[in-house]
């Protein structure tokens, strides 16, 4: 079947499809967390003393009593079996941004040949996957392969449903036999502990006598594209690289701004409703859904949760989106830039910190100028982002996210902090020597009696800022759609822990010298603004003026590509940061650079090989066929006295030759090279391979605009983006 025949068949199948009838809606209360082994389910099935021990570990961070594991394991197994589970799985998160799981049966064969269901405490607490088969930066090898998974009691177990039944899933950490973290969860838990320790110090210095454990919270807005599987399955680039390596922009894209918050297509809404039902059953608090800016792009956003649980739930959300899309005949694309020329997809990570006794520590209240607790914590964030901005850039650095960062659809690669006019004025007053008042919120009067008046927010939003204050939290907008949120959370928690320790040391020294508390706080905040206020910026982050000012006048880093950003992980001050906070050892940090650099190089290599293959085996034959047909047509018409202009044929031939010449250059560039370092190899991929890929695409996309549609072998942007 030719490429065009496949496209025609795909369109016919979509047009003639039958939508799955919607089921009667269920009450949220009836399905909420039904597939989760929640505290309430534990309380029903565990002895009182054991339940109290588990609860204390989950809620206060108290050390887990290993002697309770057998009792908890039996209760967990009985609950899972009552749901239809025959297997259990230790779920963990290796350094791949994906989820891994090892399944084992509850089956235990007895001496008489009969079987029983069995699940002991040692099986709950510890598993043993191969540590060398996951990216580890040299920590493990085939000859030294042992790795362990260990139960994370702070994240609830759950059952995952397929059409054939249930599997009990147990969130775990993943470590090597020698104790190094091979995953994203272990450093996240360490960063939370470090931040809690530092925040508790500061809160007690502020006069709080009762301080509950401090945790960070996270709410990740997940953007994604949906493409009909009939089209996606005819695009080798979408299947293997997650993005289109070729494709001429359609006449209509997003320029009318008519897709954002538009009416959700019925087929998509049915898909969304099933996604949300599965999320609710797993205790994931999905809150918002809507069309995004680009055609074919959508978003789902949850309510805030504790960072560790939110991170696990984010991984589950990506899994549910992908799996449910297949059931509805879609492919869910989580690549940051699946289509050139229209907006890509991010994952805005809303982050805050707080506890049960002091509440949200980033809530300014109605009078932020006099809320010293808020000002101290906000000031600590400002210092952390300024001092460690390159780290924040590095933890969102991937080959795919490079297509977003710096474009007029996503934050620039320069990390700055947006506070809003009210808070920017407050901190500027602090810089000048003392804060006296703040701008009021104001009232919105719409001028129509039947419409309500309401209080305006104290500050506007700035969509160009990579790190923006949005009322009672910061929104890290540079995170990519397909990324785990653990890495960004680890970085934010760790730099805050460092800054809060710095604040605590300053306050401790001043208070010991007899300085009054308010004066000591003012002194610390003024030093923050004097030394780190350069990171605060409320203007247009896309403008050339800002890029010049940020680098030349304010000394901020502009790390445009992953090749520029990842080496930050090898910097001595970053190594010191993670070592002194206890979040990552030097060996663990080095392994992450090695893993992420390798993933960057492999991603570009796969894409480049696909470009060569598709250009040679799909686009070249289509162009040759078109030229042959066109030449025969011109010759036939000439015989009957019609002299058709040869300009089109000449243009196609020129484009085809240019494309193939550039393809040959790309093939040569991919040949083995000896590089002095990984950094040099990454720069070569960024500065040589990527531009050659773009050049091949330029000629191929021009050919798409010239060749007869019936001969073009690939589903087009127009078809993939607008046919649902």
XYZ file of C-alpha atoms in Angstrom:
724
model
C 0.000 0.000 0.000
C 1.424 3.416 -0.979
C 1.909 6.209 1.529
C -1.031 8.176 0.214
C -3.304 5.102 0.192
C -2.467 4.646 3.881
C -3.370 8.278 4.547
C -6.671 8.006 2.671
C -7.530 4.827 4.554
C -6.630 6.489 7.876
C -8.887 9.470 7.157
C -11.738 7.153 6.156
C -11.404 5.153 9.384
C -11.475 8.322 11.480
C -14.440 9.855 9.666
C -16.450 6.636 9.864
C -15.517 5.753 13.436
C -18.125 5.103 16.093
C -17.645 6.948 19.371
C -17.707 4.756 22.449
C -20.944 5.499 24.326
C -20.316 7.382 27.545
C -21.102 5.551 30.764
C -23.397 7.170 33.310
C -21.273 9.485 35.465
C -20.152 8.156 38.817
C -20.136 10.121 42.027
C -16.625 11.310 42.867
C -17.037 10.151 46.457
C -17.869 6.612 45.272
C -14.705 6.146 43.217
C -12.170 8.311 45.060
C -9.034 6.285 45.964
C -10.899 2.971 45.670
C -7.733 1.415 44.214
C -5.380 2.811 46.891
C -4.318 1.186 50.171
C -5.078 4.374 52.072
C -4.609 5.152 55.758
C -8.293 4.475 56.344
C -7.977 1.018 54.740
C -4.865 0.370 56.832
C -6.746 1.372 59.958
C -9.473 -1.152 59.133
C -7.051 -4.025 58.603
C -4.106 -3.436 60.964
C -3.802 -3.812 64.744
C -4.063 -0.445 66.443
C -0.420 -0.270 67.566
C 0.931 -1.177 64.141
C -1.372 1.273 62.366
C -0.224 4.014 64.738
C 3.426 3.220 63.945
C 2.852 3.325 60.166
C 0.825 6.528 60.447
C 3.551 8.245 62.460
C 6.143 7.300 59.853
C 3.988 8.678 57.037
C 2.896 11.891 58.739
C 5.863 12.857 60.916
C 8.836 11.115 59.312
C 9.359 8.852 62.300
C 11.755 5.955 61.549
C 9.959 2.892 60.194
C 9.817 -0.038 62.611
C 10.947 -3.055 60.509
C 9.193 -5.500 62.825
C 5.765 -4.412 61.528
C 6.496 -5.381 57.904
C 5.027 -8.909 58.076
C 1.708 -7.707 59.473
C 1.439 -4.850 56.960
C 2.356 -7.203 54.093
C -0.439 -9.643 54.947
C -3.000 -6.849 55.236
C -1.839 -5.302 51.953
C -1.947 -8.682 50.195
C -5.445 -9.494 51.484
C -6.721 -6.101 50.334
C -5.121 -6.495 46.888
C -6.459 -10.040 46.459
C -9.939 -8.810 47.377
C -9.584 -6.427 44.412
C -8.605 -9.301 42.088
C -4.789 -9.020 42.186
C -2.646 -12.118 41.628
C 0.682 -10.270 41.277
C 2.544 -7.511 43.056
C 5.147 -5.127 41.654
C 7.857 -2.958 43.152
C 7.512 0.306 41.186
C 10.553 2.548 40.906
C 11.817 5.484 38.880
C 15.210 5.041 37.193
C 17.145 7.893 35.585
C 15.135 7.683 32.349
C 12.105 9.888 33.176
C 10.020 6.708 32.908
C 8.551 4.194 35.351
C 9.959 0.694 35.939
C 8.294 -2.250 37.633
C 9.114 -5.873 38.409
C 6.100 -8.197 38.799
C 5.990 -11.264 41.043
C 3.125 -13.591 41.845
C 1.648 -14.121 45.298
C 1.844 -17.839 44.474
C 3.638 -20.210 46.853
C 3.751 -23.904 45.904
C 3.321 -26.308 48.813
C 4.964 -29.729 49.284
C 1.762 -31.557 48.276
C 1.561 -29.624 44.994
C -1.145 -27.227 46.141
C -0.643 -23.446 46.151
C -1.401 -20.627 48.536
C -1.189 -16.870 48.248
C 1.773 -15.604 50.229
C 3.394 -12.197 50.726
C 5.893 -11.827 53.567
C 7.297 -8.655 55.053
C 10.714 -9.200 53.461
C 9.056 -9.210 50.021
C 7.273 -5.959 50.824
C 10.357 -4.216 52.173
C 12.946 -5.313 49.610
C 13.186 -6.380 45.973
C 16.169 -7.070 43.740
C 16.140 -5.883 40.125
C 19.317 -5.809 38.037
C 21.182 -2.608 38.843
C 23.342 -2.700 35.698
C 20.486 -2.804 33.195
C 19.399 0.765 33.934
C 21.353 3.967 33.223
C 23.693 4.441 36.186
C 26.723 6.377 34.994
C 29.162 3.572 35.750
C 28.034 2.910 39.325
C 26.977 -0.625 38.357
C 28.342 -2.928 35.638
C 27.373 -6.344 34.301
C 30.048 -7.829 36.556
C 28.730 -5.911 39.587
C 25.024 -5.769 38.914
C 23.182 -6.120 42.205
C 20.556 -3.476 42.935
C 17.734 -3.201 45.464
C 14.278 -1.710 45.611
C 13.094 -0.678 49.077
C 9.531 0.114 50.184
C 8.688 3.818 50.479
C 6.026 3.794 53.175
C 5.298 7.520 52.665
C 3.754 6.860 49.226
C 0.649 4.625 49.311
C 0.451 1.275 47.564
C -2.270 0.857 44.946
C -3.671 -1.629 42.458
C -3.316 -0.951 38.739
C -6.090 -2.324 36.560
C -5.860 -3.812 33.072
C -8.561 -5.642 31.130
C -7.231 -8.892 32.609
C -7.149 -7.937 36.269
C -5.256 -6.052 38.944
C -1.632 -5.825 40.092
C -0.601 -4.548 43.526
C 1.924 -1.730 42.977
C 4.299 -0.738 45.772
C 6.264 2.533 45.371
C 9.944 1.975 46.153
C 13.369 3.545 45.968
C 16.075 1.975 43.788
C 19.653 1.773 45.077
C 22.845 -0.116 44.276
C 24.417 -2.854 46.376
C 26.983 -0.247 47.435
C 24.261 2.166 48.556
C 24.202 4.800 45.806
C 20.870 6.138 44.552
C 20.077 4.808 41.069
C 16.702 6.519 40.910
C 14.870 9.834 41.180
C 12.914 9.082 44.372
C 15.827 8.621 46.792
C 17.308 12.112 46.195
C 13.813 13.616 46.377
C 13.239 12.128 49.828
C 16.686 13.320 50.925
C 16.007 16.846 49.613
C 12.733 17.002 51.534
C 14.562 15.971 54.711
C 17.273 18.590 54.150
C 14.740 21.328 53.478
C 12.694 20.314 56.541
C 15.765 20.493 58.784
C 16.757 23.950 57.549
C 13.193 25.327 57.569
C 12.656 24.098 61.131
C 15.770 25.983 62.254
C 14.467 29.231 60.765
C 10.924 28.799 62.098
C 12.215 28.276 65.627
C 14.426 31.359 65.352
C 11.297 33.289 64.372
C 9.795 32.362 67.748
C 7.684 29.336 66.843
C 7.821 26.813 69.671
C 5.717 24.141 67.992
C 6.906 23.255 64.476
C 5.473 20.310 62.542
C 7.586 18.666 59.816
C 7.957 20.946 56.794
C 7.340 19.483 53.361
C 7.303 20.845 49.841
C 4.187 20.558 47.733
C 3.800 20.163 44.019
C 1.101 20.617 41.416
C 2.258 19.811 37.875
C 0.271 21.096 34.891
C 0.654 18.385 32.231
C 0.417 19.436 28.570
C 0.165 16.846 25.784
C -0.856 16.289 22.166
C -3.301 13.724 20.817
C -2.856 12.339 17.301
C -5.059 9.686 15.774
C -3.181 6.379 15.834
C -4.001 5.786 12.155
C -1.809 8.764 11.314
C 0.859 8.275 13.982
C 1.468 4.656 12.968
C 2.394 5.893 9.472
C 4.987 8.317 10.876
C 8.284 6.558 11.763
C 9.486 9.775 13.409
C 6.526 9.962 15.786
C 6.853 6.293 16.690
C 10.608 6.308 17.337
C 11.486 9.902 18.223
C 8.198 11.210 19.619
C 8.272 14.218 17.276
C 7.880 14.973 13.579
C 11.256 15.365 11.908
C 9.549 16.518 8.702
C 6.332 18.402 8.059
C 5.250 21.546 6.230
C 3.190 23.900 8.414
C -0.507 23.949 7.474
C -2.095 27.127 6.133
C -3.903 27.482 9.466
C -2.053 26.791 12.665
C -2.648 28.568 15.970
C -2.564 32.128 14.658
C -6.280 32.715 15.243
C -5.936 31.842 18.950
C -9.172 29.888 18.593
C -8.093 26.600 20.148
C -7.020 27.742 23.623
C -9.879 27.062 26.075
C -12.103 26.223 23.105
C -14.851 23.623 23.194
C -13.246 20.214 23.762
C -13.929 17.803 20.858
C -16.364 15.092 21.893
C -13.971 12.236 21.192
C -11.254 13.937 23.246
C -13.632 14.652 26.106
C -14.644 10.989 26.278
C -10.936 10.132 26.494
C -10.405 12.767 29.202
C -13.299 11.468 31.281
C -11.861 7.957 31.303
C -8.427 9.334 32.222
C -9.930 11.262 35.127
C -11.925 8.282 36.382
C -8.776 6.161 36.472
C -6.906 8.975 38.217
C -9.619 9.437 40.835
C -9.634 5.720 41.606
C -5.879 6.009 42.195
C -6.288 9.036 44.465
C -4.795 11.512 41.966
C -6.653 14.819 42.398
C -7.181 15.880 38.766
C -8.763 19.319 38.861
C -8.579 21.110 35.493
C -8.794 20.079 31.836
C -8.845 22.251 28.731
C -7.696 22.798 25.172
C -4.207 24.295 25.034
C -2.902 26.909 22.594
C -1.883 24.632 19.724
C -4.405 22.608 17.707
C -4.447 19.035 18.980
C -2.900 20.096 22.314
C -4.535 19.696 25.733
C -3.786 20.047 29.438
C -4.674 18.315 32.691
C -3.727 19.790 36.064
C -4.056 18.367 39.602
C -4.539 19.894 43.031
C -1.369 20.345 45.120
C -0.015 17.333 47.010
C 3.048 16.512 49.104
C 6.023 16.503 46.746
C 6.920 12.812 46.970
C 3.356 11.619 46.397
C 2.833 14.259 43.704
C 5.921 13.002 41.894
C 4.650 9.404 41.963
C 1.229 10.576 40.817
C 2.803 12.539 37.961
C 4.477 9.375 36.694
C 1.138 7.568 36.952
C -0.590 10.395 35.097
C 1.770 10.059 32.134
C 1.231 6.285 32.095
C -2.562 6.662 32.254
C -2.581 9.275 29.478
C -0.581 7.039 27.147
C -2.467 3.818 27.906
C -5.930 5.372 27.779
C -5.132 7.167 24.519
C -4.497 3.811 22.846
C -7.931 2.556 23.902
C -9.498 5.559 22.176
C -7.485 5.249 18.983
C -5.066 8.061 19.830
C -1.339 8.327 20.414
C -0.537 10.640 23.342
C 2.599 12.667 22.609
C 4.555 13.940 25.620
C 7.466 15.240 23.567
C 8.195 18.898 24.244
C 7.974 19.868 20.550
C 6.229 17.235 18.443
C 5.267 19.734 15.713
C 7.501 22.507 14.386
C 6.022 25.962 14.075
C 3.370 25.649 16.780
C 3.597 25.681 20.553
C 5.219 22.769 22.294
C 4.288 21.163 25.610
C 5.646 21.929 29.057
C 4.899 20.728 32.552
C 4.650 23.782 34.792
C 5.646 22.699 38.292
C 3.861 24.729 40.962
C 5.944 24.460 44.129
C 5.468 25.637 47.684
C 6.470 24.660 51.221
C 4.556 24.418 54.461
C 3.514 22.348 57.445
C 0.593 21.651 59.740
C 1.475 24.285 62.354
C 2.573 27.327 60.347
C 0.665 26.596 57.133
C 1.855 27.633 53.679
C 5.161 29.406 54.253
C 4.945 31.142 50.862
C 1.543 32.713 51.516
C 2.081 36.495 51.772
C -1.322 37.205 53.310
C -3.017 40.577 52.866
C -0.060 42.567 54.220
C 3.098 40.929 52.866
C 5.258 43.902 53.886
C 4.696 43.031 57.544
C 4.654 39.226 57.144
C 8.246 38.592 58.216
C 7.901 34.820 58.040
C 6.824 35.001 54.400
C 9.514 37.555 53.539
C 12.253 35.368 55.012
C 11.179 32.291 53.046
C 10.566 34.237 49.850
C 13.947 35.919 50.268
C 15.576 32.518 50.688
C 14.034 31.420 47.375
C 15.374 34.554 45.649
C 18.878 33.881 46.959
C 18.712 30.211 45.969
C 17.518 30.879 42.424
C 20.191 33.535 41.880
C 23.034 31.497 43.287
C 21.988 28.215 41.690
C 20.087 29.361 38.581
C 22.359 27.321 36.282
C 21.410 24.200 38.272
C 17.714 24.879 37.655
C 18.500 25.160 33.945
C 20.514 21.915 34.044
C 17.765 19.829 35.663
C 15.360 20.611 32.804
C 17.994 20.090 30.098
C 17.087 17.416 27.532
C 17.390 17.100 23.778
C 13.632 17.495 23.458
C 13.262 20.452 25.836
C 15.891 22.388 23.884
C 13.215 22.898 21.215
C 11.091 24.907 23.690
C 13.406 26.883 25.933
C 14.201 30.290 24.552
C 11.368 30.362 22.024
C 8.394 32.719 22.271
C 6.208 29.989 23.687
C 8.205 28.988 26.728
C 10.484 30.675 29.252
C 13.928 31.766 28.127
C 16.957 29.719 29.076
C 17.941 32.572 31.408
C 16.627 31.767 34.889
C 15.048 34.798 36.582
C 12.417 35.342 39.284
C 9.121 37.172 38.732
C 7.523 38.500 41.931
C 4.715 40.697 40.633
C 4.465 44.444 41.109
C 3.365 44.287 44.750
C 6.158 42.027 46.007
C 8.772 43.562 43.732
C 7.973 46.928 45.336
C 8.172 45.419 48.843
C 11.593 43.871 48.206
C 12.816 47.058 46.546
C 11.840 48.958 49.708
C 13.839 46.402 51.684
C 16.826 47.037 49.440
C 16.477 50.762 50.093
C 16.665 50.215 53.836
C 13.189 49.462 55.218
C 9.721 48.421 54.166
C 6.773 50.573 55.234
C 3.747 49.548 53.168
C 2.615 47.680 50.072
C 0.315 48.177 47.128
C -3.315 47.190 47.735
C -5.163 44.574 45.742
C -7.861 46.864 44.367
C -11.420 46.149 43.259
C -12.474 45.069 39.761
C -15.616 46.919 38.685
C -16.895 45.767 35.294
C -19.317 48.655 34.792
C -22.391 46.463 34.465
C -24.811 46.300 37.373
C -25.654 42.638 36.815
C -21.993 41.590 36.921
C -20.236 41.160 40.260
C -17.380 43.253 41.582
C -14.444 41.330 43.003
C -10.983 41.779 44.480
C -8.119 41.807 42.001
C -4.925 39.876 42.669
C -2.099 41.971 44.017
C 0.058 41.309 40.949
C -0.302 40.348 37.315
C 0.977 37.115 35.755
C 4.078 36.962 33.596
C 4.061 34.052 31.187
C 7.608 34.775 30.000
C 9.216 34.155 33.377
C 10.763 30.728 34.033
C 10.310 31.047 37.811
C 7.277 33.120 38.719
C 5.485 33.831 42.000
C 1.773 33.223 41.444
C 0.040 34.190 44.676
C 1.142 31.600 47.246
C 3.670 29.488 45.358
C 6.345 29.601 42.685
C 5.741 28.173 39.241
C 8.783 26.626 37.545
C 7.713 26.878 33.918
C 10.786 25.450 32.178
C 10.076 21.773 32.974
C 9.402 19.633 29.898
C 6.221 17.687 29.194
C 7.859 14.258 29.251
C 10.120 14.867 32.244
C 9.823 13.504 35.747
C 9.134 16.320 38.204
C 11.517 14.738 40.724
C 14.658 16.357 39.314
C 13.248 19.910 39.452
C 11.821 19.263 42.931
C 15.180 17.951 44.157
C 16.890 21.092 42.861
C 14.322 23.502 44.342
C 14.231 21.775 47.725
C 18.027 21.592 47.904
C 18.752 25.211 46.981
C 16.087 26.312 49.457
C 17.659 24.155 52.182
C 21.008 25.796 51.490
C 19.520 29.306 51.572
C 17.527 28.655 54.740
C 20.672 27.359 56.456
C 22.414 30.557 55.385
C 19.511 32.615 56.789
C 19.542 30.622 60.036
C 23.295 31.149 60.453
C 22.944 34.902 59.847
C 20.042 35.248 62.287
C 21.791 33.116 64.883
C 24.902 35.285 64.716
C 22.990 38.595 64.882
C 20.679 37.459 67.669
C 23.672 36.223 69.692
C 25.115 39.733 69.446
C 21.931 41.197 70.910
C 20.286 42.405 67.697
C 16.494 42.564 67.963
C 14.717 39.909 65.825
C 12.937 42.307 63.445
C 16.144 44.237 62.844
C 18.056 41.006 62.236
C 15.459 39.908 59.686
C 15.573 43.266 57.915
C 19.368 43.047 57.776
C 19.279 39.542 56.269
C 16.649 40.496 53.680
C 18.583 43.607 52.659
C 21.685 41.481 52.137
C 19.642 39.081 50.006
C 18.489 41.915 47.755
C 21.899 43.600 47.619
C 23.674 40.373 46.673
C 20.977 38.510 44.757
C 18.353 41.028 43.636
C 19.731 40.885 40.082
C 17.691 37.720 39.530
C 14.369 39.564 40.057
C 12.862 40.680 36.752
C 9.283 41.652 35.935
C 9.522 42.524 32.245
C 9.357 40.636 28.946
C 11.647 37.621 29.185
C 11.472 37.109 25.420
C 12.933 40.501 24.492
C 16.433 40.933 23.095
C 16.949 43.788 25.547
C 16.443 41.456 28.504
C 18.795 38.831 27.117
C 21.503 41.444 26.736
C 20.834 43.052 30.122
C 20.653 39.721 31.941
C 24.052 38.563 30.757
C 26.035 41.779 30.401
C 24.663 43.839 33.277
C 23.283 41.330 35.780
C 25.716 38.467 35.245
C 23.022 35.803 34.746
C 23.854 32.680 32.735
C 22.240 32.088 29.344
C 22.663 28.344 28.806
C 20.903 27.935 25.478
C 21.282 24.202 24.962
C 21.599 21.000 26.947
C 25.216 20.822 25.789
C 25.772 24.149 27.551
C 23.699 23.352 30.645
C 24.553 19.778 31.707
C 28.237 20.485 32.518
C 26.913 22.630 35.403
C 26.393 19.328 37.240
C 30.179 18.915 37.304
C 30.857 22.358 38.805
C 32.544 22.326 42.205
C 29.975 24.624 43.839
C 27.144 22.329 42.728
C 28.975 19.286 44.075
C 29.464 21.128 47.374
C 25.768 22.039 47.511
C 24.554 18.464 47.184
C 27.222 17.003 49.428
C 26.725 19.391 52.354
C 22.915 18.982 52.232
C 23.255 15.188 52.036
C 21.108 14.949 48.904
C 23.642 13.492 46.438
C 27.177 12.248 46.933
C 29.852 13.322 44.423
C 29.665 9.841 42.863
C 25.879 10.046 42.510
C 26.057 13.535 41.021
C 28.735 12.502 38.522
C 26.641 9.502 37.511
C 23.735 11.803 36.709
C 25.846 13.936 34.420
C 27.050 10.800 32.625
C 23.522 9.391 32.274
C 21.872 12.608 31.096
C 24.697 13.370 28.664
C 24.416 9.887 27.191
C 20.649 10.248 26.837
C 21.129 13.589 25.068
C 23.598 12.114 22.593
C 21.502 9.010 21.966
C 18.347 11.064 21.371
C 20.066 13.186 18.719
C 21.698 10.138 17.138
C 18.357 8.336 16.811
C 16.721 11.422 15.300
C 19.583 11.971 12.857
C 19.466 8.353 11.668
C 15.706 8.680 11.207
C 16.175 11.844 9.163
C 18.583 10.015 6.851
C 16.352 6.943 6.577
C 13.118 8.850 5.933
C 14.750 11.183 3.429
C 16.178 8.276 1.448
C 13.356 5.721 1.637
C 10.205 7.857 1.799
C 10.717 11.401 0.515
C 13.250 10.705 -2.245
C 11.122 8.000 -3.957
C 8.018 10.217 -3.746
C 9.880 13.126 -5.338
C 11.335 10.925 -8.100
C 7.867 9.503 -8.865
C 6.440 12.998 -9.066
C 9.248 14.151 -11.375
C 8.703 11.117 -13.597
C 4.951 11.761 -13.807
C 5.536 15.451 -14.420
C 8.116 14.801 -17.144
C 5.798 12.359 -18.923
C 2.957 14.858 -18.702
C 5.105 17.708 -20.085
C 6.358 15.481 -22.942
C 2.848 14.245 -23.796
C 1.422 17.759 -23.871
C 4.295 18.986 -26.029
C 3.415 16.354 -28.667
C -0.033 17.924 -29.049
C 1.337 21.423 -29.215
C 1.056 22.514 -25.586
C 4.358 23.770 -24.138
C 4.011 23.505 -20.347
C 6.401 25.524 -18.203
C 9.191 23.333 -16.775
C 9.773 25.606 -13.805
C 8.034 23.325 -11.293
C 9.992 20.266 -12.384
C 13.243 22.195 -12.214
C 12.404 23.496 -8.734
C 11.577 19.999 -7.454
C 14.758 18.582 -8.983
C 16.872 21.314 -7.376
C 15.266 20.811 -3.963
C 15.671 17.050 -4.223
C 19.360 17.316 -5.077
C 19.937 19.765 -2.221
C 18.134 17.478 0.220
C 20.156 14.438 -0.806
C 23.443 16.358 -0.746
C 22.675 17.503 2.784
C 21.599 13.975 3.747
C 25.012 12.737 2.613
C 26.690 15.389 4.784
C 24.595 14.269 7.744
C 25.540 10.639 7.121
C 29.217 11.596 7.081
C 28.800 13.655 10.242
C 27.338 10.640 12.026
C 30.418 8.555 11.273
C 32.538 7.659 14.258
C 34.585 10.485 15.708
C 37.082 10.617 18.529
C 36.114 13.228 21.100
C 38.356 14.438 23.866
C 35.451 14.635 26.312
C 31.732 14.117 26.685
C 31.300 17.881 26.685
C 32.994 18.132 23.277
C 30.780 15.334 21.931
C 27.623 17.143 23.120
C 28.709 20.403 21.516
C 29.317 18.545 18.249
C 25.824 17.066 18.403
C 24.354 20.486 19.181
C 26.361 22.617 16.746
C 26.930 20.194 13.846
C 24.425 17.325 13.803
C 21.315 19.322 14.744
C 21.873 22.078 12.112
C 22.371 19.442 9.391
C 19.123 17.748 10.415
C 17.350 21.107 10.206
C 18.823 21.718 6.758
C 17.606 18.365 5.429
C 14.197 19.190 6.833
C 14.148 22.599 5.191
C 14.466 21.036 1.725
C 12.085 18.159 2.503
C 9.364 20.482 3.793
C 9.748 22.620 0.668
C 9.306 19.474 -1.436
C 6.079 18.680 0.426
C 4.730 22.017 -0.815
C 5.506 21.100 -4.441
C 4.779 17.378 -4.804
C 1.294 16.141 -5.641
C -0.615 15.273 -2.486
C -1.476 11.823 -3.813
C 2.222 10.939 -3.894
C 3.282 12.369 -0.525
C 4.108 9.386 1.726
C 3.582 10.894 5.205
C 0.461 12.052 7.041
C 0.553 15.834 6.973
C 0.373 18.403 9.745
C -3.072 19.428 8.503
C -4.343 15.876 8.904
C -2.687 15.093 12.252
C -3.545 18.364 13.976
C -7.067 18.978 12.771
C -8.670 15.565 12.160
C -9.896 14.159 15.475
